[in-house]
């Protein structure tokens, strides 16, 4: 099975279409993640290309054909639930007893099982509470596989059965014909397009891709076929869902229901999430994350699954690449009822492919909100205006090189379609203003960070003054709690003695008295610190920093852990009803840090449920 990941075909004599190379970019195929082979061709005119030659557009009477096969061994194979690229050698009998999904019961070694026990036992506890029973001591027992990998204790994954009638689903696209059988293996044809998306039926099996040239007239293959074998298909990791936690009374719902709506008539939810741009997700930066889990085909599916699962009414994403917005997130979230707006970063500093420039994307549910107005903030333009007004001409180049960082903000005014019977006057519009931003990352540019946040807040003040509507300010501010930008947002001002103010070589922060605003902003997650004593409240407070009333972290890599992301809201017109639970650092450290196979960004998503209140005019 250990063929090389790419195969070179021999060139036939004469000038006709030929395949030079076939290669799969990911070493491990994952359920739900499309496999797209890289195919290098030589055209009849001797030029080399990667463009496909389908039957509908043949070249000189020839085209390319693809066939995908599942190679099913007579041995049953189970996959480790913690290390999905490893074969399981033991199974937790407690999971079997508790009727926990069988895939979560498998482990590759006793060390794997014991290391994972702290997190694995949560599955038992949740299963026990679901049936209103106490967990039993014998749940810690586990069964062992024999050395061949067969003889699964009690049960095996249905997907691992080798009955041909089950292999391709109830309505197979392709006939479940046996292509070949030899040496205890059976090949089933599963696809005939260039790409293939593994299904649950493929888990534990090797896939085979054949690529060959076909004569248009005879429909027969010409020359040698090029073949690639994959590793065994693994299931997509499925982290335990994060719960929505009520923070304002006992009547709020604490979970997403089957329809996905946790909101009552006048309530709405807002998600903010830095999804980690593919351009930044390098193996050098995140060497602890398996390459398959760092690949964009895997991460985009995992991110989409997570984002759609939250079913937020408003979604603010940062680090969304332009091409990924156009080709993936825009179309995919449209299918789920979202309208999309996007503002990409400016490109004065960036010198790479313009398609990979990232930006801020805001989505809202069309059945809950309608779009009223959009404002775009380009901090580069603000920098130009500032230097024109304040900086002597001889210093302008130096000033602009410090201030021009391509960061942007996207501000959207939305009108609610739902009616809050408590506060709405008949015919009164319920508007909400949502700002989505990603502030400059460089830690040595404290003055630039603060200036960008101040510039955004001054713009929002103008909107608030003209419309008097609730404000939401979301994003990755690259500022920890207690920093000057955080103080400005949360307190409305910055202490003149704040250490961050020492760094101001251009004098852009002076006079210090201007570092203030009148928006009554409060951090949504500070509500965890104020929630009453109740079931589970202590667990959520443990994930907060009592000195700042902010989460202990929203960003967790091997080299840094801390809070950089926030959802701020107008406390005079909105109240927080519930918050998405935070994650435990210990839980993430089993994979070293973020991103990981379970969580596909180095940041965690924040989500808050708000209720509109009668507004007191300032």
Tab-separated table of C-alpha atoms in Angstrom, residues 194-584:
chain	number	residue	atom	x	y	z
A	194	UNK	CA	-11.719	14.663	-11.044
A	195	UNK	CA	-12.471	15.401	-7.384
A	196	UNK	CA	-13.798	13.066	-4.706
A	197	UNK	CA	-15.183	13.752	-1.236
A	198	UNK	CA	-14.711	10.805	1.159
A	199	UNK	CA	-17.829	9.608	2.977
A	200	UNK	CA	-18.370	7.767	6.262
A	201	UNK	CA	-18.344	4.512	4.269
A	202	UNK	CA	-14.693	5.175	3.385
A	203	UNK	CA	-13.430	5.418	6.992
A	204	UNK	CA	-10.512	3.067	7.594
A	205	UNK	CA	-10.059	2.281	3.893
A	206	UNK	CA	-7.436	3.256	1.338
A	207	UNK	CA	-8.634	5.160	-1.735
A	208	UNK	CA	-7.169	4.703	-5.186
A	209	UNK	CA	-7.259	7.270	-8.005
A	210	UNK	CA	-6.695	6.244	-11.616
A	211	UNK	CA	-6.119	8.934	-14.235
A	212	UNK	CA	-5.807	8.001	-17.924
A	213	UNK	CA	-6.160	9.366	-21.465
A	214	UNK	CA	-9.193	8.179	-23.479
A	215	UNK	CA	-9.773	8.184	-27.244
A	216	UNK	CA	-12.972	10.148	-28.064
A	217	UNK	CA	-14.070	7.777	-30.848
A	218	UNK	CA	-13.277	4.365	-29.366
A	219	UNK	CA	-13.824	5.403	-25.728
A	220	UNK	CA	-10.843	3.180	-24.915
A	221	UNK	CA	-7.916	4.186	-22.745
A	222	UNK	CA	-4.664	5.016	-24.496
A	223	UNK	CA	-1.327	4.296	-22.874
A	224	UNK	CA	-0.631	3.646	-19.201
A	225	UNK	CA	-2.905	4.811	-16.425
A	226	UNK	CA	-1.430	6.901	-13.603
A	227	UNK	CA	-2.338	5.640	-10.132
A	228	UNK	CA	-2.178	7.193	-6.663
A	229	UNK	CA	-3.009	5.451	-3.376
A	230	UNK	CA	-4.016	7.427	-0.300
A	231	UNK	CA	-3.555	6.667	3.378
A	232	UNK	CA	-6.589	5.284	5.197
A	233	UNK	CA	-9.545	7.673	5.311
A	234	UNK	CA	-10.109	9.144	8.768
A	235	UNK	CA	-13.297	10.601	10.254
A	236	UNK	CA	-13.463	14.361	10.688
A	237	UNK	CA	-12.748	15.116	14.365
A	238	UNK	CA	-15.871	16.259	16.210
A	239	UNK	CA	-15.214	18.332	19.342
A	240	UNK	CA	-17.844	18.411	22.075
A	241	UNK	CA	-20.263	21.224	21.178
A	242	UNK	CA	-19.771	24.436	23.150
A	243	UNK	CA	-22.893	25.237	25.159
A	244	UNK	CA	-24.725	28.562	25.307
A	245	UNK	CA	-24.748	29.666	28.944
A	246	UNK	CA	-27.521	31.918	30.376
A	247	UNK	CA	-26.078	34.879	32.271
A	248	UNK	CA	-29.189	36.993	32.814
A	249	UNK	CA	-31.817	35.028	34.745
A	250	UNK	CA	-33.014	31.446	34.548
A	251	UNK	CA	-35.454	31.739	31.664
A	252	UNK	CA	-32.836	31.942	28.913
A	253	UNK	CA	-32.245	28.741	26.969
A	254	UNK	CA	-28.865	27.115	27.503
A	255	UNK	CA	-28.481	25.241	24.232
A	256	UNK	CA	-29.068	25.416	20.499
A	257	UNK	CA	-32.326	23.625	19.741
A	258	UNK	CA	-33.032	21.415	16.728
A	259	UNK	CA	-34.077	24.425	14.664
A	260	UNK	CA	-30.908	26.210	15.684
A	261	UNK	CA	-32.715	29.201	17.177
A	262	UNK	CA	-32.072	30.096	20.783
A	263	UNK	CA	-33.502	33.573	20.340
A	264	UNK	CA	-36.854	34.790	21.571
A	265	UNK	CA	-38.766	37.520	19.728
A	266	UNK	CA	-36.539	40.476	20.608
A	267	UNK	CA	-33.256	38.610	21.042
A	268	UNK	CA	-30.460	38.059	18.530
A	269	UNK	CA	-27.023	36.431	18.533
A	270	UNK	CA	-23.666	37.787	17.348
A	271	UNK	CA	-20.557	35.708	16.554
A	272	UNK	CA	-17.020	37.084	16.238
A	273	UNK	CA	-14.241	34.798	14.999
A	274	UNK	CA	-10.737	35.226	13.581
A	275	UNK	CA	-10.609	32.118	11.378
A	276	UNK	CA	-6.821	32.181	10.633
A	277	UNK	CA	-6.111	33.010	7.000
A	278	UNK	CA	-4.599	30.168	4.982
A	279	UNK	CA	-1.728	32.489	4.033
A	280	UNK	CA	-0.706	32.649	7.711
A	281	UNK	CA	-1.383	28.962	8.511
A	282	UNK	CA	2.131	27.753	7.749
A	283	UNK	CA	3.789	24.614	9.088
A	284	UNK	CA	6.642	26.846	10.328
A	285	UNK	CA	4.281	28.835	12.561
A	286	UNK	CA	2.153	25.862	13.635
A	287	UNK	CA	4.510	22.877	13.450
A	288	UNK	CA	2.573	21.117	16.243
A	289	UNK	CA	-0.581	20.867	14.094
A	290	UNK	CA	-0.701	17.801	11.789
A	291	UNK	CA	-0.262	18.843	8.154
A	292	UNK	CA	-3.635	17.406	7.151
A	293	UNK	CA	-5.374	19.430	9.868
A	294	UNK	CA	-3.551	22.588	8.757
A	295	UNK	CA	-4.468	22.165	5.090
A	296	UNK	CA	-7.100	24.575	3.772
A	297	UNK	CA	-9.402	21.862	2.285
A	298	UNK	CA	-9.730	20.413	5.795
A	299	UNK	CA	-9.828	23.679	7.750
A	300	UNK	CA	-12.455	25.326	5.563
A	301	UNK	CA	-14.863	22.411	6.045
A	302	UNK	CA	-14.243	22.305	9.782
A	303	UNK	CA	-14.629	26.087	10.121
A	304	UNK	CA	-17.829	26.068	8.067
A	305	UNK	CA	-19.257	23.228	10.174
A	306	UNK	CA	-18.460	25.162	13.349
A	307	UNK	CA	-19.764	28.534	12.128
A	308	UNK	CA	-22.994	27.116	10.692
A	309	UNK	CA	-23.495	25.083	13.882
A	310	UNK	CA	-23.651	28.247	15.998
A	311	UNK	CA	-26.508	29.564	13.803
A	312	UNK	CA	-25.767	33.140	14.837
A	313	UNK	CA	-27.972	35.914	13.460
A	314	UNK	CA	-24.917	38.099	12.777
A	315	UNK	CA	-21.457	36.654	11.995
A	316	UNK	CA	-18.275	38.780	12.049
A	317	UNK	CA	-15.227	36.965	10.648
A	318	UNK	CA	-11.660	38.256	10.451
A	319	UNK	CA	-8.722	37.012	8.343
A	320	UNK	CA	-11.003	35.929	5.501
A	321	UNK	CA	-9.005	35.751	2.253
A	322	UNK	CA	-10.594	37.477	-0.743
A	323	UNK	CA	-10.623	34.293	-2.825
A	324	UNK	CA	-12.035	32.253	0.053
A	325	UNK	CA	-14.821	34.785	0.571
A	326	UNK	CA	-15.775	34.763	-3.116
A	327	UNK	CA	-15.391	31.043	-3.755
A	328	UNK	CA	-16.320	29.472	-0.420
A	329	UNK	CA	-17.704	31.403	2.548
A	330	UNK	CA	-19.972	33.707	0.529
A	331	UNK	CA	-21.654	30.903	-1.497
A	332	UNK	CA	-21.732	28.379	1.371
A	333	UNK	CA	-23.233	30.720	3.963
A	334	UNK	CA	-25.691	31.954	1.335
A	335	UNK	CA	-27.075	28.403	1.262
A	336	UNK	CA	-27.719	28.742	5.002
A	337	UNK	CA	-29.684	31.970	4.615
A	338	UNK	CA	-26.949	34.570	5.159
A	339	UNK	CA	-26.330	37.779	3.206
A	340	UNK	CA	-22.649	38.718	3.026
A	341	UNK	CA	-20.595	41.917	3.082
A	342	UNK	CA	-16.813	42.032	2.760
A	343	UNK	CA	-14.053	44.582	3.137
A	344	UNK	CA	-10.601	43.421	2.229
A	345	UNK	CA	-7.466	45.001	3.584
A	346	UNK	CA	-5.796	47.656	1.483
A	347	UNK	CA	-2.670	46.579	-0.379
A	348	UNK	CA	-0.096	49.338	0.089
A	349	UNK	CA	2.133	47.184	2.311
A	350	UNK	CA	1.067	43.745	1.071
A	351	UNK	CA	3.141	42.516	-1.887
A	352	UNK	CA	1.781	38.998	-2.483
A	353	UNK	CA	-1.054	37.628	-4.610
A	354	UNK	CA	-3.978	40.077	-4.386
A	355	UNK	CA	-6.427	37.135	-4.172
A	356	UNK	CA	-4.955	36.089	-0.846
A	357	UNK	CA	-5.297	39.482	0.844
A	358	UNK	CA	-7.507	38.930	3.849
A	359	UNK	CA	-10.192	41.157	5.282
A	360	UNK	CA	-13.319	41.356	7.418
A	361	UNK	CA	-16.532	39.583	6.392
A	362	UNK	CA	-19.898	40.268	8.029
A	363	UNK	CA	-22.864	37.964	7.425
A	364	UNK	CA	-26.433	38.312	8.654
A	365	UNK	CA	-29.508	36.097	8.410
A	366	UNK	CA	-31.843	37.413	5.760
A	367	UNK	CA	-34.895	36.244	7.725
A	368	UNK	CA	-33.786	38.235	10.802
A	369	UNK	CA	-32.213	41.419	9.431
A	370	UNK	CA	-32.127	43.611	6.341
A	371	UNK	CA	-29.184	45.722	5.172
A	372	UNK	CA	-29.587	49.494	5.617
A	373	UNK	CA	-26.118	50.988	5.160
A	374	UNK	CA	-22.433	50.083	4.945
A	375	UNK	CA	-19.388	52.119	5.937
A	376	UNK	CA	-15.813	51.105	5.135
A	377	UNK	CA	-12.922	52.298	7.274
A	378	UNK	CA	-9.461	52.247	5.694
A	379	UNK	CA	-6.916	53.204	8.321
A	380	UNK	CA	-4.402	53.963	5.547
A	381	UNK	CA	-6.620	56.835	4.346
A	382	UNK	CA	-6.962	58.090	7.906
A	383	UNK	CA	-3.157	57.922	8.203
A	384	UNK	CA	-2.756	60.026	5.071
A	385	UNK	CA	-5.163	62.662	6.395
A	386	UNK	CA	-3.453	62.666	9.782
A	387	UNK	CA	0.056	63.109	8.387
A	388	UNK	CA	-1.135	65.845	5.976
A	389	UNK	CA	-2.546	67.750	8.946
A	390	UNK	CA	0.004	67.101	11.699
A	391	UNK	CA	3.368	65.992	10.393
A	392	UNK	CA	5.983	68.293	8.823
A	393	UNK	CA	6.555	67.371	5.166
A	394	UNK	CA	10.141	66.191	5.740
A	395	UNK	CA	8.874	63.539	8.199
A	396	UNK	CA	5.870	62.410	6.143
A	397	UNK	CA	7.533	59.364	4.602
A	398	UNK	CA	8.721	58.122	8.012
A	399	UNK	CA	5.298	58.783	9.547
A	400	UNK	CA	3.398	56.963	6.797
A	401	UNK	CA	5.714	53.947	6.935
A	402	UNK	CA	4.782	53.615	10.616
A	403	UNK	CA	1.038	54.260	10.229
A	404	UNK	CA	0.191	52.567	6.929
A	405	UNK	CA	-0.508	48.920	7.836
A	406	UNK	CA	-3.457	48.033	5.543
A	407	UNK	CA	-5.894	47.375	8.425
A	408	UNK	CA	-9.590	48.017	7.862
A	409	UNK	CA	-12.977	47.948	9.557
A	410	UNK	CA	-16.391	47.131	8.123
A	411	UNK	CA	-19.389	48.905	9.698
A	412	UNK	CA	-22.901	47.724	8.822
A	413	UNK	CA	-26.242	49.195	9.877
A	414	UNK	CA	-28.978	46.544	9.950
A	415	UNK	CA	-32.718	46.700	10.546
A	416	UNK	CA	-34.294	43.940	12.621
A	417	UNK	CA	-37.187	42.060	11.009
A	418	UNK	CA	-38.233	40.509	14.317
A	419	UNK	CA	-40.480	42.500	16.645
A	420	UNK	CA	-39.746	43.015	20.312
A	421	UNK	CA	-43.240	43.340	21.741
A	422	UNK	CA	-41.940	44.767	24.999
A	423	UNK	CA	-40.140	47.862	23.738
A	424	UNK	CA	-41.270	48.472	20.190
A	425	UNK	CA	-43.724	51.205	19.396
A	426	UNK	CA	-45.921	50.315	16.416
A	427	UNK	CA	-44.044	51.194	13.251
A	428	UNK	CA	-40.758	51.989	15.009
A	429	UNK	CA	-37.665	50.588	13.284
A	430	UNK	CA	-35.190	48.584	15.352
A	431	UNK	CA	-31.734	49.349	13.941
A	432	UNK	CA	-28.383	48.004	15.096
A	433	UNK	CA	-24.882	49.091	14.032
A	434	UNK	CA	-22.235	46.333	13.812
A	435	UNK	CA	-18.513	47.122	13.487
A	436	UNK	CA	-16.123	44.330	12.489
A	437	UNK	CA	-12.379	45.004	12.578
A	438	UNK	CA	-8.911	43.471	12.749
A	439	UNK	CA	-6.406	45.838	14.381
A	440	UNK	CA	-2.678	45.830	13.607
A	441	UNK	CA	-0.765	42.902	15.081
A	442	UNK	CA	2.717	44.349	15.761
A	443	UNK	CA	3.372	44.529	19.493
A	444	UNK	CA	5.967	47.310	19.133
A	445	UNK	CA	3.447	49.631	17.438
A	446	UNK	CA	1.356	50.372	20.538
A	447	UNK	CA	0.688	53.908	19.323
A	448	UNK	CA	-0.631	52.631	15.965
A	449	UNK	CA	-2.965	50.105	17.628
A	450	UNK	CA	-4.417	52.774	19.923
A	451	UNK	CA	-4.737	55.275	17.086
A	452	UNK	CA	-6.598	52.723	14.915
A	453	UNK	CA	-9.057	51.902	17.733
A	454	UNK	CA	-9.549	55.620	18.494
A	455	UNK	CA	-10.178	56.359	14.800
A	456	UNK	CA	-12.803	53.597	14.621
A	457	UNK	CA	-14.561	54.785	17.796
A	458	UNK	CA	-14.698	58.388	16.574
A	459	UNK	CA	-16.378	57.159	13.375
A	460	UNK	CA	-18.876	55.114	15.398
A	461	UNK	CA	-19.614	58.131	17.596
A	462	UNK	CA	-20.697	60.082	14.517
A	463	UNK	CA	-23.033	57.272	13.451
A	464	UNK	CA	-24.462	57.007	16.976
A	465	UNK	CA	-25.047	60.750	17.150
A	466	UNK	CA	-26.920	60.793	13.839
A	467	UNK	CA	-29.033	57.680	14.400
A	468	UNK	CA	-29.008	56.969	18.168
A	469	UNK	CA	-28.888	53.196	17.635
A	470	UNK	CA	-27.323	50.281	19.563
A	471	UNK	CA	-23.675	49.591	18.778
A	472	UNK	CA	-21.781	46.300	18.540
A	473	UNK	CA	-18.001	46.463	18.120
A	474	UNK	CA	-16.508	43.065	17.283
A	475	UNK	CA	-13.166	41.772	16.180
A	476	UNK	CA	-9.564	40.864	16.812
A	477	UNK	CA	-8.084	43.984	18.419
A	478	UNK	CA	-4.638	42.433	19.018
A	479	UNK	CA	-4.780	44.087	22.439
A	480	UNK	CA	-4.795	42.266	25.776
A	481	UNK	CA	-7.089	43.286	28.649
A	482	UNK	CA	-5.689	46.309	30.460
A	483	UNK	CA	-3.814	47.609	27.408
A	484	UNK	CA	-4.517	51.161	26.236
A	485	UNK	CA	-6.784	50.089	23.314
A	486	UNK	CA	-8.801	47.830	25.655
A	487	UNK	CA	-9.073	50.624	28.247
A	488	UNK	CA	-10.321	53.042	25.599
A	489	UNK	CA	-12.962	50.583	24.432
A	490	UNK	CA	-14.116	49.367	27.846
A	491	UNK	CA	-13.641	52.479	30.023
A	492	UNK	CA	-14.191	55.227	27.447
A	493	UNK	CA	-10.784	56.759	28.223
A	494	UNK	CA	-7.096	55.997	28.821
A	495	UNK	CA	-5.245	56.900	31.988
A	496	UNK	CA	-2.667	59.597	31.046
A	497	UNK	CA	-0.083	57.593	32.998
A	498	UNK	CA	-0.755	54.348	31.090
A	499	UNK	CA	2.600	52.750	30.121
A	500	UNK	CA	1.426	52.165	26.521
A	501	UNK	CA	1.378	55.959	25.983
A	502	UNK	CA	5.161	56.172	26.363
A	503	UNK	CA	5.501	54.923	22.760
A	504	UNK	CA	4.386	57.849	20.547
A	505	UNK	CA	7.256	58.930	18.279
A	506	UNK	CA	4.937	60.837	15.899
A	507	UNK	CA	2.903	62.599	18.579
A	508	UNK	CA	-0.317	61.191	17.144
A	509	UNK	CA	-1.793	60.465	20.594
A	510	UNK	CA	-1.451	64.052	21.832
A	511	UNK	CA	-3.147	65.790	23.458
A	512	UNK	CA	-3.889	62.789	25.690
A	513	UNK	CA	-7.244	64.320	26.611
A	514	UNK	CA	-8.552	63.413	23.143
A	515	UNK	CA	-8.223	59.678	23.950
A	516	UNK	CA	-11.851	59.329	25.019
A	517	UNK	CA	-15.291	58.579	23.599
A	518	UNK	CA	-18.926	58.789	24.695
A	519	UNK	CA	-20.166	55.349	23.593
A	520	UNK	CA	-21.393	53.303	26.619
A	521	UNK	CA	-19.485	50.186	25.552
A	522	UNK	CA	-19.167	47.090	27.741
A	523	UNK	CA	-17.427	43.796	26.934
A	524	UNK	CA	-20.063	41.066	26.506
A	525	UNK	CA	-17.939	38.381	28.164
A	526	UNK	CA	-17.581	40.447	31.347
A	527	UNK	CA	-21.153	39.217	32.040
A	528	UNK	CA	-19.645	35.860	33.064
A	529	UNK	CA	-17.945	37.620	35.967
A	530	UNK	CA	-21.274	39.113	37.072
A	531	UNK	CA	-23.450	36.006	36.732
A	532	UNK	CA	-25.113	34.715	39.893
A	533	UNK	CA	-24.186	31.578	41.768
A	534	UNK	CA	-25.784	28.583	40.128
A	535	UNK	CA	-25.262	25.287	38.388
A	536	UNK	CA	-21.967	25.434	36.507
A	537	UNK	CA	-21.391	29.160	37.106
A	538	UNK	CA	-18.127	28.476	38.961
A	539	UNK	CA	-16.801	26.462	36.024
A	540	UNK	CA	-17.388	29.407	33.670
A	541	UNK	CA	-15.913	31.925	36.102
A	542	UNK	CA	-12.757	29.800	36.325
A	543	UNK	CA	-12.192	30.505	32.633
A	544	UNK	CA	-12.263	34.254	33.310
A	545	UNK	CA	-9.514	36.550	34.580
A	546	UNK	CA	-10.922	38.095	37.788
A	547	UNK	CA	-8.557	41.069	37.528
A	548	UNK	CA	-9.891	42.160	34.121
A	549	UNK	CA	-13.315	40.438	33.887
A	550	UNK	CA	-12.287	39.134	30.474
A	551	UNK	CA	-11.652	35.544	29.272
A	552	UNK	CA	-8.294	34.043	30.238
A	553	UNK	CA	-7.662	33.562	26.526
A	554	UNK	CA	-9.194	33.820	23.086
A	555	UNK	CA	-5.908	33.049	21.282
A	556	UNK	CA	-3.817	30.007	22.194
A	557	UNK	CA	-0.650	29.024	20.339
A	558	UNK	CA	2.482	27.280	21.569
A	559	UNK	CA	4.199	30.642	22.169
A	560	UNK	CA	1.303	32.854	23.323
A	561	UNK	CA	-1.915	32.559	25.270
A	562	UNK	CA	-4.130	35.550	26.010
A	563	UNK	CA	-7.259	37.484	25.075
A	564	UNK	CA	-7.212	39.533	21.865
A	565	UNK	CA	-10.825	39.215	20.661
A	566	UNK	CA	-13.881	40.990	22.030
A	567	UNK	CA	-17.554	41.747	21.468
A	568	UNK	CA	-18.402	45.191	22.897
A	569	UNK	CA	-22.005	46.404	23.074
A	570	UNK	CA	-24.000	49.540	23.985
A	571	UNK	CA	-25.030	48.908	27.577
A	572	UNK	CA	-27.781	51.564	27.474
A	573	UNK	CA	-29.756	49.774	24.769
A	574	UNK	CA	-28.679	46.099	24.827
A	575	UNK	CA	-28.389	43.506	27.548
A	576	UNK	CA	-26.516	40.177	27.420
A	577	UNK	CA	-28.797	37.149	27.837
A	578	UNK	CA	-26.314	34.313	27.247
A	579	UNK	CA	-22.746	33.616	26.146
A	580	UNK	CA	-21.015	30.778	24.335
A	581	UNK	CA	-18.964	28.885	26.906
A	582	UNK	CA	-15.211	29.395	26.889
A	583	UNK	CA	-12.717	26.551	26.468
A	584	UNK	CA	-10.323	25.098	29.039
